[in-house]
Structures are given as C-alpha cells and as structure tokens.
Amino acid sequence: MIRVEGLTKVFRRPRTFSGPFGALRTLVTRQYEERTAVDDLSFEIGEGEVIGYLGPNGAGKSTTIKILTGILTPTSGTVEVNGLVPWSDRSANARNVGVVFGQRSQLWWDLPLIESLRLVGSLYDVPAARFETSLRKLRDLLGLDDFLDTPVRQLSLGQRMRGDLAAAVLYEPPLLYLDEPTVGLDVLAKEAVREFIVETNRAGRTTVILTTHDLADVEALCKRIILIDRGKVIFDGAIDALVDKPRRLVVTLESQPEDVRGVRRDADGRYVFDIHGDLPGMIASIAAEHPIRDLSIEEPDLESVIKGIYTR
Ligand SMILES: Nc1ncnc2c1ncn2[C@@H]1O[C@H](COP(=O)(O)OP(=O)(O)O)[C@@H](O)[C@H]1O
Ligand SMILES: [Mg+2]
C-alpha cells in the first residue's frame, strides 16, 4: 500500500543575518542553510495497518506525511502510495488519502460545519446518495449533530477536531494520515477520536498513520510503530517487541542477608531483579531462602522504553 525507499528531504533557506544592515546582507550574500528533515527513510506499510509514527519534535514526522500526501516533493528517494507517486499524481493521490493536521483545521473557518462537509463532498465528487450515507454514519460515530450548523470558528477544539476527522473520511479514502489528532483535547474528546480511528479502520480496512505525543493513543490503537529520530528510522516493528523488556522486581527481605552476589541493591537496601521469564517462580524461589517482607513489580511501559531509546 505504501512503499518508501531512501526518502530524503533537504530544506534550503536563505541564511539570515541580524544586526545593522542584516537584512541587506541577507539579500546580497545569498547564502543558504540546509537542513535534512528526512534522511534516507525506508519502510513499507500494508493495507489495513494502524501505524504509530513517532519521534521527538523536529524528527521529520510532518515532513514525511507532507511528502506522502503530495504537498512536498522530496529531494531524493522513491515513494509509492497505492500505486501512485504522491507529488506527481497529486490529485489522484488526494482521493486516496484523508489528512488531519491537529494543529491546523482544514475546514472553512466562516462556514457552518455542514457546509464545509458539503464542499469537501463536491470537491471529491462524492455522489449525492453516497454523501448522505457517509454523513449519516459520521454524525453518529462522531456525534456531530449538536454543532453541524455552527460556523467552524465557533467550535471548541474537540468539536473542530471531530469536524476535521469527518471531512477527512467523507470520501472514504483507503488511507488516513493523522498528525497529532488528539493534541490539546480533553479525556472524553480523546476517547471519541480513538473510537473513531478503531471504527474507521475496522469498517473500511482503512490504513492509518498516526503521529502523536500521546503514547496512550499509540498503545490503544497501534500494533506496529515506526520510531524516527533526526530523519532516520531507529525502530520499526511490533510494540510488543519493543516493550519486551524485563519486569523489575524489587524485594525487601525480613532479614538483611549478606549481599547476594550478582544481585543489585538500591539505596534503600532492597534487592532489585530484572526478570524476563517466570515471575511467580522467581518470587517463590527467593521466598524459599529468605522471608520476604515486601515486594513491588514494575512493568515496563511504552513511555519509559521510548525515552530510554532516545536518551541512549
Ligand atoms: N518548510 C521548512 N523549511 C525549512 N525547514 C523545515 C521546514 N519544515 C520543516 N523543517 C525542518 O525540518 C525538520 C523536521 O520538521 P518536521 O517534519 O516538522 O518534524 P516533526 O513533525 O517530527 O516535529 C525540523 O528541523 C524543521 O525545522
Ligand atoms: Mg510535526
């Protein structure tokens, strides 16, 4: 469905000088600064996958999505989306793709939401009957009825996001790019967005690429994640594989036996075990030798795993 190979995007912008005559100097020197936003990226995404596309600020996520949608042309590399090259088959590609940028609405600010949706319908040549069916489904799924007639500029962030999601899938594209769709939303609105993604993916086999800082979104929605850093892929695989870190068992013993060789003790004198396999078995075998006063188990979570990767 999506094939990306050796994708590189270098932005060039005029080098700017400050101080007296800075503007003039900027103009006459014509020096450029280059920034490699995406650096030799390769990955493939199959039909119906929901991918978490993650990385720190400035890693190149939005740039990748803009290339996949055809908004930007890469410096080098090949991309194929449903058999099309996004930037050279821009309008054909647009019909295959729904996009939501959480930071910026795609809707017409001054129009009531329903009018924005009708405009999207006609831009994408959705036949009237199909439009009505789609709209009815989306009104239910996203709870649009309370604000369909409200101008977009008066919508709350959560309502606006639901409107944007509706507009992105109204023409039933097989692919959906969501760039920070839950940013700034409250818990309920986030939940609504997640349910929408699950439902859209299930009902239409829609492939979803999701960029988010909210790892709870990722854990709820994605089986596979692609982590990027400074424009390069640093992990691509199942979340399960990533989080397959040892569970940490911290034990306080009744007595304080001599330090057990090979077992770490923390500042409070508790014994710390990192356990991959049989946790109950391990606890039993410790307890058989030394009575246990207290124990705690720390499960690895996605957030600390990913933090660990980036700080390494
Ligand atoms: N239009 C642009 N001109 C120059 N540099 C850009 C432009 N867009 C993005 N960049 C730079 O490319 C890098 C990647 O940006 P971006 O793809 O937006 O990252 P992310 O979405 O992962 O936060 C950043 O260093 C950013 O400053
Ligand atoms: Mg971004």
Tab-separated table of C-alpha atoms and ligand atoms in Angstrom:
chain	number	residue	atom	x	y	z
A	1	MET	CA	0.000	0.000	0.000
A	2	ILE	CA	2.782	2.437	0.955
A	3	ARG	CA	6.371	1.882	-0.117
A	4	VAL	CA	9.029	4.395	0.880
A	5	GLU	CA	12.637	3.894	-0.181
A	6	GLY	CA	15.641	6.075	0.530
A	7	LEU	CA	13.410	9.079	1.102
A	8	THR	CA	15.367	12.271	1.774
A	9	LYS	CA	14.186	15.851	2.126
A	10	VAL	CA	16.642	18.698	2.494
A	11	PHE	CA	15.181	22.137	3.163
A	12	ARG	CA	17.162	25.083	1.914
A	13	ARG	CA	16.513	28.526	3.223
A	14	PRO	CA	18.380	31.784	2.889
A	15	ARG	CA	20.870	32.335	5.655
A	16	THR	CA	19.694	35.353	7.618
A	17	PHE	CA	21.968	37.890	9.277
A	18	SER	CA	20.960	40.084	12.168
A	19	GLY	CA	22.232	43.446	13.336
A	20	PRO	CA	22.600	46.658	11.348
A	21	PHE	CA	22.367	46.026	7.628
A	22	GLY	CA	21.499	42.406	8.448
A	23	ALA	CA	18.581	42.385	6.030
A	24	LEU	CA	20.751	43.838	3.297
A	25	ARG	CA	23.496	41.333	3.981
A	26	THR	CA	20.944	38.514	3.858
A	27	LEU	CA	19.878	39.768	0.478
A	28	VAL	CA	23.291	40.231	-1.095
A	29	THR	CA	25.191	37.221	0.244
A	30	ARG	CA	22.551	34.749	-0.892
A	31	GLN	CA	23.979	32.077	1.332
A	32	TYR	CA	21.757	29.125	2.146
A	33	GLU	CA	21.379	26.944	5.168
A	34	GLU	CA	20.470	23.357	4.599
A	35	ARG	CA	18.514	21.186	6.957
A	36	THR	CA	17.969	17.495	6.334
A	37	ALA	CA	14.488	16.884	7.696
A	38	VAL	CA	14.142	13.319	6.401
A	39	ASP	CA	17.264	11.261	5.866
A	40	ASP	CA	17.226	8.073	3.797
A	41	LEU	CA	13.938	6.712	5.186
A	42	SER	CA	12.653	3.336	4.078
A	43	PHE	CA	9.556	1.440	5.197
A	44	GLU	CA	6.540	-0.383	3.870
A	45	ILE	CA	3.018	-0.244	5.205
A	46	GLY	CA	0.373	-2.770	4.294
A	47	GLU	CA	-3.363	-2.407	3.797
A	48	GLY	CA	-5.356	-2.075	6.991
A	49	GLU	CA	-2.415	-1.406	9.300
A	50	VAL	CA	-2.568	1.242	12.021
A	51	ILE	CA	0.945	2.602	12.414
A	52	GLY	CA	2.227	4.812	15.200
A	53	TYR	CA	4.707	7.168	13.553
A	54	LEU	CA	6.684	8.558	16.448
A	55	GLY	CA	9.654	10.726	17.224
A	56	PRO	CA	10.704	13.853	19.109
A	57	ASN	CA	9.941	17.360	17.867
A	58	GLY	CA	11.709	18.099	14.627
A	59	ALA	CA	12.336	14.400	13.867
A	60	GLY	CA	10.722	14.693	10.445
A	61	LYS	CA	7.264	13.222	11.020
A	62	SER	CA	5.224	16.025	9.497
A	63	THR	CA	7.634	16.321	6.601
A	64	THR	CA	7.170	12.617	5.830
A	65	ILE	CA	3.404	12.984	5.931
A	66	LYS	CA	3.512	16.045	3.702
A	67	ILE	CA	5.541	14.057	1.160
A	68	LEU	CA	3.134	11.115	1.359
A	69	THR	CA	0.209	13.454	0.720
A	70	GLY	CA	1.970	15.132	-2.185
A	71	ILE	CA	2.206	18.563	-0.526
A	72	LEU	CA	6.019	18.393	-0.615
A	73	THR	CA	8.420	16.996	-3.199
A	74	PRO	CA	11.356	15.064	-1.765
A	75	THR	CA	14.987	15.783	-2.565
A	76	SER	CA	15.566	12.116	-3.419
A	77	GLY	CA	14.132	8.665	-2.911
A	78	THR	CA	11.037	6.880	-4.144
A	79	VAL	CA	7.547	6.727	-2.715
A	80	GLU	CA	4.566	4.787	-3.907
A	81	VAL	CA	1.144	5.164	-2.323
A	82	ASN	CA	-1.495	2.837	-3.706
A	83	GLY	CA	0.482	2.628	-6.932
A	84	LEU	CA	0.835	6.411	-7.279
A	85	VAL	CA	3.719	8.825	-6.820
A	86	PRO	CA	2.117	11.363	-4.487
A	87	TRP	CA	3.767	14.576	-5.716
A	88	SER	CA	3.421	13.824	-9.408
A	89	ASP	CA	-0.101	12.353	-9.221
A	90	ARG	CA	-1.263	14.890	-6.682
A	91	SER	CA	-4.964	14.998	-7.421
A	92	ALA	CA	-5.349	11.247	-7.924
A	93	ASN	CA	-3.378	10.687	-4.726
A	94	ALA	CA	-5.600	13.147	-2.832
A	95	ARG	CA	-8.607	10.919	-3.422
A	96	ASN	CA	-6.813	8.004	-1.799
A	97	VAL	CA	-5.862	9.945	1.255
A	98	GLY	CA	-7.562	11.694	4.145
A	99	VAL	CA	-5.413	14.004	6.255
A	100	VAL	CA	-5.870	15.692	9.581
A	101	PHE	CA	-3.262	18.060	10.984
A	102	GLY	CA	-4.204	18.548	14.621
A	103	GLN	CA	-2.619	21.976	14.796
A	104	ARG	CA	-4.474	23.440	11.856
A	105	SER	CA	-8.011	22.935	10.637
A	106	GLN	CA	-8.678	22.168	7.000
A	107	LEU	CA	-12.233	23.396	7.300
A	108	TRP	CA	-13.590	26.711	6.081
A	109	TRP	CA	-13.451	28.962	9.116
A	110	ASP	CA	-16.558	31.033	8.366
A	111	LEU	CA	-18.860	28.295	7.118
A	112	PRO	CA	-21.143	26.148	9.246
A	113	LEU	CA	-19.597	22.699	9.604
A	114	ILE	CA	-22.227	21.081	7.415
A	115	GLU	CA	-21.380	23.470	4.550
A	116	SER	CA	-17.677	22.640	4.885
A	117	LEU	CA	-18.548	18.964	4.659
A	118	ARG	CA	-20.731	19.534	1.591
A	119	LEU	CA	-17.887	21.422	-0.050
A	120	VAL	CA	-15.488	18.555	0.643
A	121	GLY	CA	-18.078	16.192	-0.826
A	122	SER	CA	-18.298	18.173	-4.042
A	123	LEU	CA	-14.524	18.752	-4.288
A	124	TYR	CA	-14.055	14.991	-4.199
A	125	ASP	CA	-17.026	14.286	-6.493
A	126	VAL	CA	-18.858	12.197	-3.923
A	127	PRO	CA	-22.236	11.223	-5.451
A	128	ALA	CA	-25.177	12.689	-3.521
A	129	ALA	CA	-26.507	9.361	-2.249
A	130	ARG	CA	-23.095	8.227	-1.054
A	131	PHE	CA	-22.534	11.583	0.607
A	132	GLU	CA	-25.765	11.271	2.587
A	133	THR	CA	-24.928	7.723	3.712
A	134	SER	CA	-21.420	8.754	4.725
A	135	LEU	CA	-22.669	11.830	6.544
A	136	ARG	CA	-25.285	9.864	8.475
A	137	LYS	CA	-22.638	7.376	9.624
A	138	LEU	CA	-20.209	10.104	10.641
A	139	ARG	CA	-22.868	12.094	12.503
A	140	ASP	CA	-23.452	9.045	14.665
A	141	LEU	CA	-19.857	7.991	15.042
A	142	LEU	CA	-18.507	11.452	15.850
A	143	GLY	CA	-21.608	12.947	17.475
A	144	LEU	CA	-21.740	15.889	15.091
A	145	ASP	CA	-25.439	16.742	15.407
A	146	ASP	CA	-25.091	19.379	18.132
A	147	PHE	CA	-22.831	21.610	16.071
A	148	LEU	CA	-23.405	20.805	12.394
A	149	ASP	CA	-24.873	24.270	11.844
A	150	THR	CA	-22.232	26.148	13.839
A	151	PRO	CA	-19.538	28.081	11.991
A	152	VAL	CA	-16.213	26.328	12.369
A	153	ARG	CA	-14.592	29.330	14.072
A	154	GLN	CA	-17.053	28.966	16.973
A	155	LEU	CA	-16.385	25.264	17.586
A	156	SER	CA	-14.458	24.050	20.602
A	157	LEU	CA	-11.178	22.315	19.847
A	158	GLY	CA	-12.744	18.882	20.355
A	159	GLN	CA	-15.714	19.695	18.119
A	160	ARG	CA	-13.437	21.134	15.456
A	161	MET	CA	-11.298	18.006	15.541
A	162	ARG	CA	-14.366	15.827	15.093
A	163	GLY	CA	-15.361	18.015	12.154
A	164	ASP	CA	-11.899	17.663	10.634
A	165	LEU	CA	-11.989	13.888	11.043
A	166	ALA	CA	-15.373	13.760	9.337
A	167	ALA	CA	-14.071	15.840	6.430
A	168	ALA	CA	-11.015	13.587	6.087
A	169	VAL	CA	-13.000	10.369	5.650
A	170	LEU	CA	-16.166	11.640	3.970
A	171	TYR	CA	-14.991	10.403	0.570
A	172	GLU	CA	-13.878	7.080	2.095
A	173	PRO	CA	-10.170	7.206	1.301
A	174	PRO	CA	-8.300	3.930	1.855
A	175	LEU	CA	-5.581	5.838	3.703
A	176	LEU	CA	-5.767	8.192	6.628
A	177	TYR	CA	-2.913	10.349	7.939
A	178	LEU	CA	-3.466	11.791	11.382
A	179	ASP	CA	-0.854	14.252	12.608
A	180	GLU	CA	-1.378	14.900	16.340
A	181	PRO	CA	-5.169	14.422	16.206
A	182	THR	CA	-5.577	14.444	19.978
A	183	VAL	CA	-3.316	17.377	20.821
A	184	GLY	CA	-4.968	19.650	23.380
A	185	LEU	CA	-8.107	17.535	23.702
A	186	ASP	CA	-9.689	16.561	26.995
A	187	VAL	CA	-10.015	12.934	28.024
A	188	LEU	CA	-13.512	12.460	26.614
A	189	ALA	CA	-12.712	14.024	23.273
A	190	LYS	CA	-9.551	11.911	23.040
A	191	GLU	CA	-11.600	8.822	23.674
A	192	ALA	CA	-14.026	9.829	20.914
A	193	VAL	CA	-11.148	10.263	18.472
A	194	ARG	CA	-9.725	6.863	19.397
A	195	GLU	CA	-13.067	5.155	18.935
A	196	PHE	CA	-13.409	6.840	15.589
A	197	ILE	CA	-10.000	5.533	14.473
A	198	VAL	CA	-10.774	1.986	15.600
A	199	GLU	CA	-14.143	2.065	13.862
A	200	THR	CA	-12.822	3.580	10.631
A	201	ASN	CA	-10.016	1.037	10.470
A	202	ARG	CA	-12.334	-1.880	11.158
A	203	ALA	CA	-15.202	-0.887	8.915
A	204	GLY	CA	-13.299	0.108	5.819
A	205	ARG	CA	-9.945	-1.637	6.223
A	206	THR	CA	-8.585	1.897	6.182
A	207	THR	CA	-4.838	2.138	6.680
A	208	VAL	CA	-3.950	4.694	9.342
A	209	ILE	CA	-0.688	6.502	10.017
A	210	LEU	CA	-0.861	8.198	13.363
A	211	THR	CA	1.576	10.744	14.701
A	212	THR	CA	1.091	11.641	18.335
A	213	HIS	CA	2.864	12.599	21.522
A	214	ASP	CA	0.236	10.743	23.498
A	215	LEU	CA	1.578	7.232	23.890
A	216	ALA	CA	-1.728	6.113	25.366
A	217	ASP	CA	-3.154	6.716	21.878
A	218	VAL	CA	-0.455	4.509	20.437
A	219	GLU	CA	-0.968	1.719	22.956
A	220	ALA	CA	-4.719	1.816	22.368
A	221	LEU	CA	-4.519	1.835	18.581
A	222	CYS	CA	-1.280	0.612	17.041
A	223	LYS	CA	0.259	-2.823	16.787
A	224	ARG	CA	3.281	-1.537	14.968
A	225	ILE	CA	5.321	1.585	15.474
A	226	ILE	CA	7.965	3.324	13.439
A	227	LEU	CA	10.266	5.472	15.544
A	228	ILE	CA	12.268	8.139	13.830
A	229	ASP	CA	14.964	10.466	15.084
A	230	ARG	CA	16.675	13.199	13.085
A	231	GLY	CA	15.003	11.938	9.943
A	232	LYS	CA	16.117	8.320	10.316
A	233	VAL	CA	14.213	5.187	11.280
A	234	ILE	CA	15.541	3.905	14.586
A	235	PHE	CA	12.906	1.255	15.235
A	236	ASP	CA	10.277	-0.366	13.071
A	237	GLY	CA	8.318	-3.253	14.451
A	238	ALA	CA	5.676	-4.544	16.795
A	239	ILE	CA	5.058	-2.628	20.009
A	240	ASP	CA	5.206	-5.945	21.791
A	241	ALA	CA	8.782	-6.460	20.642
A	242	LEU	CA	9.737	-3.022	21.869
A	243	VAL	CA	8.158	-3.394	25.274
A	244	ASP	CA	9.576	-6.883	25.730
A	245	LYS	CA	11.824	-5.547	28.442
A	246	PRO	CA	12.332	-7.301	31.755
A	247	ARG	CA	9.882	-6.644	34.508
A	248	ARG	CA	11.602	-5.267	37.564
A	249	LEU	CA	11.072	-6.969	40.883
A	250	VAL	CA	12.064	-5.016	43.998
A	251	VAL	CA	12.160	-7.017	47.209
A	252	THR	CA	12.586	-6.138	50.871
A	253	LEU	CA	13.646	-9.125	52.926
A	254	GLU	CA	12.824	-9.800	56.602
A	255	SER	CA	16.469	-10.206	57.430
A	256	GLN	CA	19.335	-8.446	55.762
A	257	PRO	CA	21.468	-11.299	54.477
A	258	GLU	CA	24.915	-10.667	53.140
A	259	ASP	CA	24.838	-9.161	49.706
A	260	VAL	CA	23.874	-11.854	47.281
A	261	ARG	CA	26.438	-11.999	44.565
A	262	GLY	CA	25.187	-10.583	41.284
A	263	VAL	CA	22.076	-9.050	42.753
A	264	ARG	CA	21.820	-5.300	42.779
A	265	ARG	CA	20.610	-3.408	45.849
A	266	ASP	CA	19.052	0.001	45.661
A	267	ALA	CA	19.672	2.953	48.000
A	268	ASP	CA	17.133	1.610	50.488
A	269	GLY	CA	18.851	-1.767	50.661
A	270	ARG	CA	16.137	-3.507	48.652
A	271	TYR	CA	17.087	-6.224	46.205
A	272	VAL	CA	16.415	-5.451	42.565
A	273	PHE	CA	15.871	-8.217	39.998
A	274	ASP	CA	15.253	-7.737	36.295
A	275	ILE	CA	13.186	-10.713	35.215
A	276	HIS	CA	12.409	-11.836	31.700
A	277	GLY	CA	10.599	-15.083	32.289
A	278	ASP	CA	8.741	-16.718	35.113
A	279	LEU	CA	7.989	-14.034	37.692
A	280	PRO	CA	5.959	-16.126	40.211
A	281	GLY	CA	8.621	-18.840	40.040
A	282	MET	CA	11.335	-16.309	40.785
A	283	ILE	CA	9.420	-14.874	43.737
A	284	ALA	CA	8.843	-18.386	45.106
A	285	SER	CA	12.492	-19.283	44.880
A	286	ILE	CA	13.565	-16.087	46.666
A	287	ALA	CA	10.930	-16.610	49.366
A	288	ALA	CA	12.110	-20.203	49.873
A	289	GLU	CA	15.507	-18.921	51.024
A	290	HIS	CA	14.675	-15.590	52.665
A	291	PRO	CA	11.291	-14.499	54.029
A	292	ILE	CA	10.024	-11.583	52.000
A	293	ARG	CA	8.624	-8.556	53.836
A	294	ASP	CA	7.544	-6.564	50.853
A	295	LEU	CA	7.794	-6.602	47.104
A	296	SER	CA	6.835	-4.493	44.153
A	297	ILE	CA	6.786	-5.174	40.442
A	298	GLU	CA	7.466	-2.519	37.850
A	299	GLU	CA	6.076	-3.228	34.402
A	300	PRO	CA	7.926	-1.588	31.543
A	301	ASP	CA	5.725	0.993	29.878
A	302	LEU	CA	5.970	2.307	26.375
A	303	GLU	CA	6.862	5.789	27.516
A	304	SER	CA	9.902	4.767	29.543
A	305	VAL	CA	11.006	2.332	26.850
A	306	ILE	CA	10.916	5.039	24.206
A	307	LYS	CA	12.558	7.587	26.468
A	308	GLY	CA	15.293	5.017	27.037
A	309	ILE	CA	15.826	4.633	23.311
A	310	TYR	CA	16.155	8.361	22.692
A	311	THR	CA	18.461	9.039	25.605
A	312	ARG	CA	20.817	6.264	24.559
B	1	LIG	N1	9.390	24.405	5.315
B	1	LIG	C1	10.514	24.180	6.027
B	1	LIG	N2	11.639	24.905	5.784
B	1	LIG	C2	12.761	24.658	6.484
B	1	LIG	N3	12.887	23.724	7.436
B	1	LIG	C3	11.804	22.971	7.716
B	1	LIG	C4	10.557	23.159	7.034
B	1	LIG	N4	9.657	22.268	7.529
B	1	LIG	C5	10.314	21.550	8.474
B	1	LIG	N5	11.600	21.981	8.592
B	1	LIG	C6	12.606	21.413	9.498
B	1	LIG	O1	12.691	20.033	9.262
B	1	LIG	C7	12.827	19.317	10.497
B	1	LIG	C8	11.694	18.304	10.637
B	1	LIG	O2	10.464	19.002	10.831
B	1	LIG	P1	9.075	18.255	10.977
B	1	LIG	O3	8.904	17.269	9.879
B	1	LIG	O4	8.017	19.291	11.119
B	1	LIG	O5	9.265	17.465	12.356
B	1	LIG	P2	8.185	16.792	13.314
B	1	LIG	O6	6.865	16.828	12.638
B	1	LIG	O7	8.712	15.419	13.558
B	1	LIG	O8	8.205	17.620	14.572
B	1	LIG	C9	12.870	20.359	11.580
B	1	LIG	O9	14.212	20.615	11.878
B	1	LIG	C10	12.213	21.567	10.951
B	1	LIG	O10	12.720	22.762	11.500
B	2	MG	MG	5.036	17.667	13.285
